[in-house]
Amino acid sequence: TGDLLFLYRDGASGNGNLILDRYDTKTGTWTRMQDKLIDGEGKRNAYWQAALDAAGTLHLSWTWRESPDVATNHDIAYARSRDGGRSWETSTGQPYTLPITAATAEYAARIPQHSGLINQTSMCADDAGNPYIATYWRPGNSQVPQYMVVYKDAAGWHSTQASARTTPFLLGGAGTKRVPFSRPQILVDNKKLFLLYRDEEQGSRITLATCPDIATGAFHIQNLSTDSYANWEPTYDQQLWAASHELNLFVQRVGQGDGETLENLPAQPISVLEWQPGLTPPEKKIADYIDHHMQDAMQLLINSVNINSGTLNIAGVKKVGEMYAVQLRKLGFTIEWVSEPDSLHRAGHLVATHTGKKGKKLFLIGHLDTVFEPDMPAGPYTVLNDSTATGQGVNDMKGGDVIIITALQALEAAGQLKDMNIIAYFTGDEERSGTPHSEARKDFIERAKTCDIALAFESAMGLNTVAAARRGSSNWVLDVTAKTGHSATVFTDSAGDGAIYEAARILNTFREQLSTEKYLTFNPGFIVGGSGITVDPQDARGEAMGKTNIISPTAHVTGDLRFLSEAQKEAAREKMRAIVAAALPGTHSTIRFSDGLPAMEPTPGNLRLVDQLSAVTRDMGLGETLPGDPGARGAGDISDIAKYLDCLDGLGASGKGAHRAGETINLHEYPLLIKRAAIFMYRLTR
């Protein structure tokens, strides 16, 4: 009705009653509604807080205090009124006989005296009318106060800890106390809770703890300010929050002496901090589009997985590219097919460009090829259960390619794509680039240099991990020659040990001397040896012939080397050369190295992108995103451009078994990963 309810204490701290008056805005008159709503009985008083929910129910909670000493605060009680304060009931609808006393009150939480329980904090209610009360006390026998949320659901009252403080503090004494942390304010958006406070453990900054679902009890902490605000207590525009869920905080650095004393502090500026939780209306449109078009996204994934596009299957790679190009043209992208020189024996690359009027320019990276060549067993898209499907390249990386396309479709449907500057670059030979690599990636690198941020959609490690760094890769070729003769003479001075034994020695010594170094891996992926061998490096094939009674005169091995820095790469190569040089009798070996992809190091710019992505996942209710272990990933296309611009990788589909038969995709996480990508792109270009 627009009337004003005025609740106040009649009496003193530790001895008073709660009064309720109402101001009629039409008549301009005050009316006493409750002369004694809560009765302290001359022994205590109630320190209260109240909240009005969307249905007009007035929720009231309070802490009892037995004396002026704050240490005598105890318990949290509750009442509600559905008629503007005229009558009151418990949370289960049982009417109160007024006044409410310590004996008749409903208790939301039983907390003994001398528990460091603070008074006069905050409460709120969700859309269903469930109340939430924010406060702090020392749980159990701890000396460390924790922020706590007391709440009611269908099962009853519960208390959950919302912080992980480590500093002891004993709350006691009379007057206004100087406490190293503030009273909290609590807000709710549907079922998502937000706790606002200031804590010296957080540098006395403005801190927000978010809980996507109180049933999990998991609060994710972020600081909304970089400055310290000393003894500031949070206050906000409650009407604006109720109307639009926009948070406007009144902010000023303040001092607080202990026990009503003053602190000498110069005049401080006043400001308003504006913040909006969760997804904004445009972001919700993006997410809604994805929810309603997942069937289309899955069909595009199925169709592309069912086309064999092994790196050397040029026709297959191009066919997948043509399928994606159709979708991107519909969004207004300019499509190009960048051919590679015939000498590289590769299909080429799909490049889609969208030119907008503002915002940072994004470089989105996918790849069309897989490790599965046509002569390998077929692996069509197959659903294994309600959360898992399998297929060749289903997560590495056709699942990531479809994330790019579907995210762009969602941005276009929400009216956000038109102003965005984007290059989507799908390479055709990521799994096995043409040689020389510099030629195969020349166009890729030049276009990336025109952008501000690169995002790659290789396989995701779940919903809360992303790659801010990737190891580099290079290749090596080992050729062994040896004396030959009858096997009866093997190991003699005249015949020696043979090429196959020498190759085995070298590979085993690599393993013994280098396998324990962090972030360094090396893998022999191809070996032939015998009386005679032929090798086709283009098709990665070899033939060998030999007899058991002939000492093998030749062996050939190829492998890769992965590293986190150029220094680590060069040190490993030197060790490998030394091992090769220590030949067995009658043998001679050479090892040749060729550069592949450089390392992508965890730069400050990359880590800032992780923080921005983490804000997206928090607002989606998924929790914090962290940078993954660089050792868990090998090299990728993004490594070629990492030194030119800020980068993130691992934004694609999640699953298991990449590069192996039976590779899978997590179908439950897939829609969330598409939303994560689309909203992240949106925020980066604002």
mmCIF file of N, CA, C and O in Angstrom, residues 176-179 198 200 204 228-233 251-269:
data_model
loop_
_atom_site.group_PDB
_atom_site.id
_atom_site.type_symbol
_atom_site.label_atom_id
_atom_site.label_comp_id
_atom_site.label_asym_id
_atom_site.label_seq_id
_atom_site.Cartn_x
_atom_site.Cartn_y
_atom_site.Cartn_z
ATOM 1 N N THR A 176 29.473 0.285 20.967
ATOM 2 C CA THR A 176 29.751 -0.117 19.595
ATOM 3 C C THR A 176 31.184 -0.622 19.508
ATOM 4 O O THR A 176 32.121 0.091 19.844
ATOM 5 N N LYS A 177 31.360 -1.844 19.065
ATOM 6 C CA LYS A 177 32.661 -2.486 19.064
ATOM 7 C C LYS A 177 33.377 -2.278 17.732
ATOM 8 O O LYS A 177 32.751 -2.191 16.679
ATOM 9 N N ARG A 178 34.705 -2.219 17.803
ATOM 10 C CA ARG A 178 35.518 -2.201 16.586
ATOM 11 C C ARG A 178 35.844 -3.653 16.219
ATOM 12 O O ARG A 178 36.662 -4.303 16.858
ATOM 13 N N VAL A 179 35.182 -4.133 15.197
ATOM 14 C CA VAL A 179 35.312 -5.532 14.787
ATOM 15 C C VAL A 179 36.071 -5.581 13.462
ATOM 16 O O VAL A 179 35.827 -4.745 12.582
ATOM 17 N N ARG A 198 32.718 -6.868 4.597
ATOM 18 C CA ARG A 198 34.083 -6.352 4.579
ATOM 19 C C ARG A 198 34.866 -7.089 5.653
ATOM 20 O O ARG A 198 34.400 -7.238 6.771
ATOM 21 N N GLU A 200 38.993 -7.849 7.217
ATOM 22 C CA GLU A 200 40.426 -7.563 7.163
ATOM 23 C C GLU A 200 41.199 -8.698 6.501
ATOM 24 O O GLU A 200 42.255 -8.462 5.903
ATOM 25 N N SER A 204 40.104 -5.708 3.796
ATOM 26 C CA SER A 204 39.021 -4.748 4.070
ATOM 27 C C SER A 204 38.400 -4.217 2.785
ATOM 28 O O SER A 204 37.937 -3.075 2.722
ATOM 29 N N SER A 228 40.836 -0.651 0.042
ATOM 30 C CA SER A 228 40.406 -0.959 1.399
ATOM 31 C C SER A 228 39.422 0.104 1.873
ATOM 32 O O SER A 228 39.607 1.293 1.604
ATOM 33 N N TYR A 229 38.387 -0.317 2.602
ATOM 34 C CA TYR A 229 37.403 0.626 3.131
ATOM 35 C C TYR A 229 37.351 0.596 4.658
ATOM 36 O O TYR A 229 36.331 0.945 5.257
ATOM 37 N N ALA A 230 38.467 0.165 5.271
ATOM 38 C CA ALA A 230 38.649 0.228 6.719
ATOM 39 C C ALA A 230 37.492 -0.441 7.461
ATOM 40 O O ALA A 230 37.335 -1.649 7.387
ATOM 41 N N ASN A 231 36.636 0.352 8.136
ATOM 42 C CA ASN A 231 35.568 -0.223 8.957
ATOM 43 C C ASN A 231 34.179 -0.022 8.352
ATOM 44 O O ASN A 231 33.170 -0.009 9.066
ATOM 45 N N TRP A 232 34.124 0.104 7.050
ATOM 46 C CA TRP A 232 32.856 0.259 6.325
ATOM 47 C C TRP A 232 31.921 -0.923 6.589
ATOM 48 O O TRP A 232 32.350 -2.071 6.717
ATOM 49 N N GLU A 233 30.620 -0.604 6.681
ATOM 50 C CA GLU A 233 29.578 -1.628 6.793
ATOM 51 C C GLU A 233 28.681 -1.518 5.562
ATOM 52 O O GLU A 233 28.302 -0.419 5.152
ATOM 53 N N VAL A 251 29.291 3.519 -0.623
ATOM 54 C CA VAL A 251 30.668 3.171 -0.280
ATOM 55 C C VAL A 251 31.413 4.392 0.245
ATOM 56 O O VAL A 251 31.406 5.463 -0.376
ATOM 57 N N GLN A 252 32.047 4.230 1.397
ATOM 58 C CA GLN A 252 32.925 5.257 1.943
ATOM 59 C C GLN A 252 33.883 4.600 2.924
ATOM 60 O O GLN A 252 33.492 3.742 3.720
ATOM 61 N N ARG A 253 35.139 4.999 2.864
ATOM 62 C CA ARG A 253 36.116 4.509 3.835
ATOM 63 C C ARG A 253 35.847 5.203 5.163
ATOM 64 O O ARG A 253 35.842 6.429 5.249
ATOM 65 N N VAL A 254 35.628 4.398 6.203
ATOM 66 C CA VAL A 254 35.287 4.960 7.512
ATOM 67 C C VAL A 254 36.160 4.329 8.597
ATOM 68 O O VAL A 254 36.709 3.242 8.432
ATOM 69 N N GLY A 255 36.265 5.048 9.702
ATOM 70 C CA GLY A 255 36.966 4.537 10.870
ATOM 71 C C GLY A 255 35.973 4.194 11.969
ATOM 72 O O GLY A 255 34.831 4.666 11.971
ATOM 73 N N GLN A 256 36.398 3.372 12.903
ATOM 74 C CA GLN A 256 35.517 2.979 14.007
ATOM 75 C C GLN A 256 36.364 2.747 15.248
ATOM 76 O O GLN A 256 37.152 1.795 15.302
ATOM 77 N N GLY A 257 36.200 3.612 16.232
ATOM 78 C CA GLY A 257 36.849 3.368 17.501
ATOM 79 C C GLY A 257 36.092 2.312 18.286
ATOM 80 O O GLY A 257 34.930 2.016 18.010
ATOM 81 N N ASP A 258 36.727 1.755 19.280
ATOM 82 C CA ASP A 258 36.099 0.689 20.057
ATOM 83 C C ASP A 258 35.355 1.257 21.253
ATOM 84 O O ASP A 258 35.857 2.164 21.942
ATOM 85 N N GLY A 259 34.141 0.741 21.469
ATOM 86 C CA GLY A 259 33.382 1.140 22.651
ATOM 87 C C GLY A 259 32.989 2.597 22.644
ATOM 88 O O GLY A 259 33.186 3.302 23.641
ATOM 89 N N GLU A 260 32.457 3.093 21.523
ATOM 90 C CA GLU A 260 31.958 4.453 21.348
ATOM 91 C C GLU A 260 33.061 5.508 21.276
ATOM 92 O O GLU A 260 32.780 6.702 21.362
ATOM 93 N N THR A 261 34.312 5.084 21.125
ATOM 94 C CA THR A 261 35.380 6.076 20.957
ATOM 95 C C THR A 261 35.468 6.484 19.493
ATOM 96 O O THR A 261 34.919 5.826 18.606
ATOM 97 N N LEU A 262 36.174 7.600 19.254
ATOM 98 C CA LEU A 262 36.278 8.139 17.905
ATOM 99 C C LEU A 262 37.628 7.802 17.297
ATOM 100 O O LEU A 262 38.611 7.572 18.005
ATOM 101 N N GLU A 263 37.684 7.793 15.977
ATOM 102 C CA GLU A 263 38.935 7.607 15.252
ATOM 103 C C GLU A 263 39.157 8.820 14.375
ATOM 104 O O GLU A 263 38.258 9.247 13.645
ATOM 105 N N ASN A 264 40.357 9.396 14.450
ATOM 106 C CA ASN A 264 40.668 10.601 13.686
ATOM 107 C C ASN A 264 40.954 10.214 12.240
ATOM 108 O O ASN A 264 42.000 9.640 11.931
ATOM 109 N N LEU A 265 40.027 10.521 11.342
ATOM 110 C CA LEU A 265 40.153 10.145 9.940
ATOM 111 C C LEU A 265 39.778 11.345 9.087
ATOM 112 O O LEU A 265 38.720 11.941 9.299
ATOM 113 N N PRO A 266 40.617 11.755 8.128
ATOM 114 C CA PRO A 266 40.253 12.888 7.259
ATOM 115 C C PRO A 266 38.969 12.598 6.494
ATOM 116 O O PRO A 266 38.544 11.445 6.365
ATOM 117 N N ALA A 267 38.351 13.640 5.990
ATOM 118 C CA ALA A 267 37.129 13.475 5.190
ATOM 119 C C ALA A 267 37.401 12.534 4.021
ATOM 120 O O ALA A 267 38.438 12.627 3.357
ATOM 121 N N GLN A 268 36.468 11.628 3.778
ATOM 122 C CA GLN A 268 36.633 10.601 2.757
ATOM 123 C C GLN A 268 35.570 10.755 1.678
ATOM 124 O O GLN A 268 34.417 11.100 1.970
ATOM 125 N N PRO A 269 35.926 10.482 0.416
ATOM 126 C CA PRO A 269 34.928 10.581 -0.653
ATOM 127 C C PRO A 269 33.846 9.524 -0.515
ATOM 128 O O PRO A 269 34.074 8.434 0.021
#
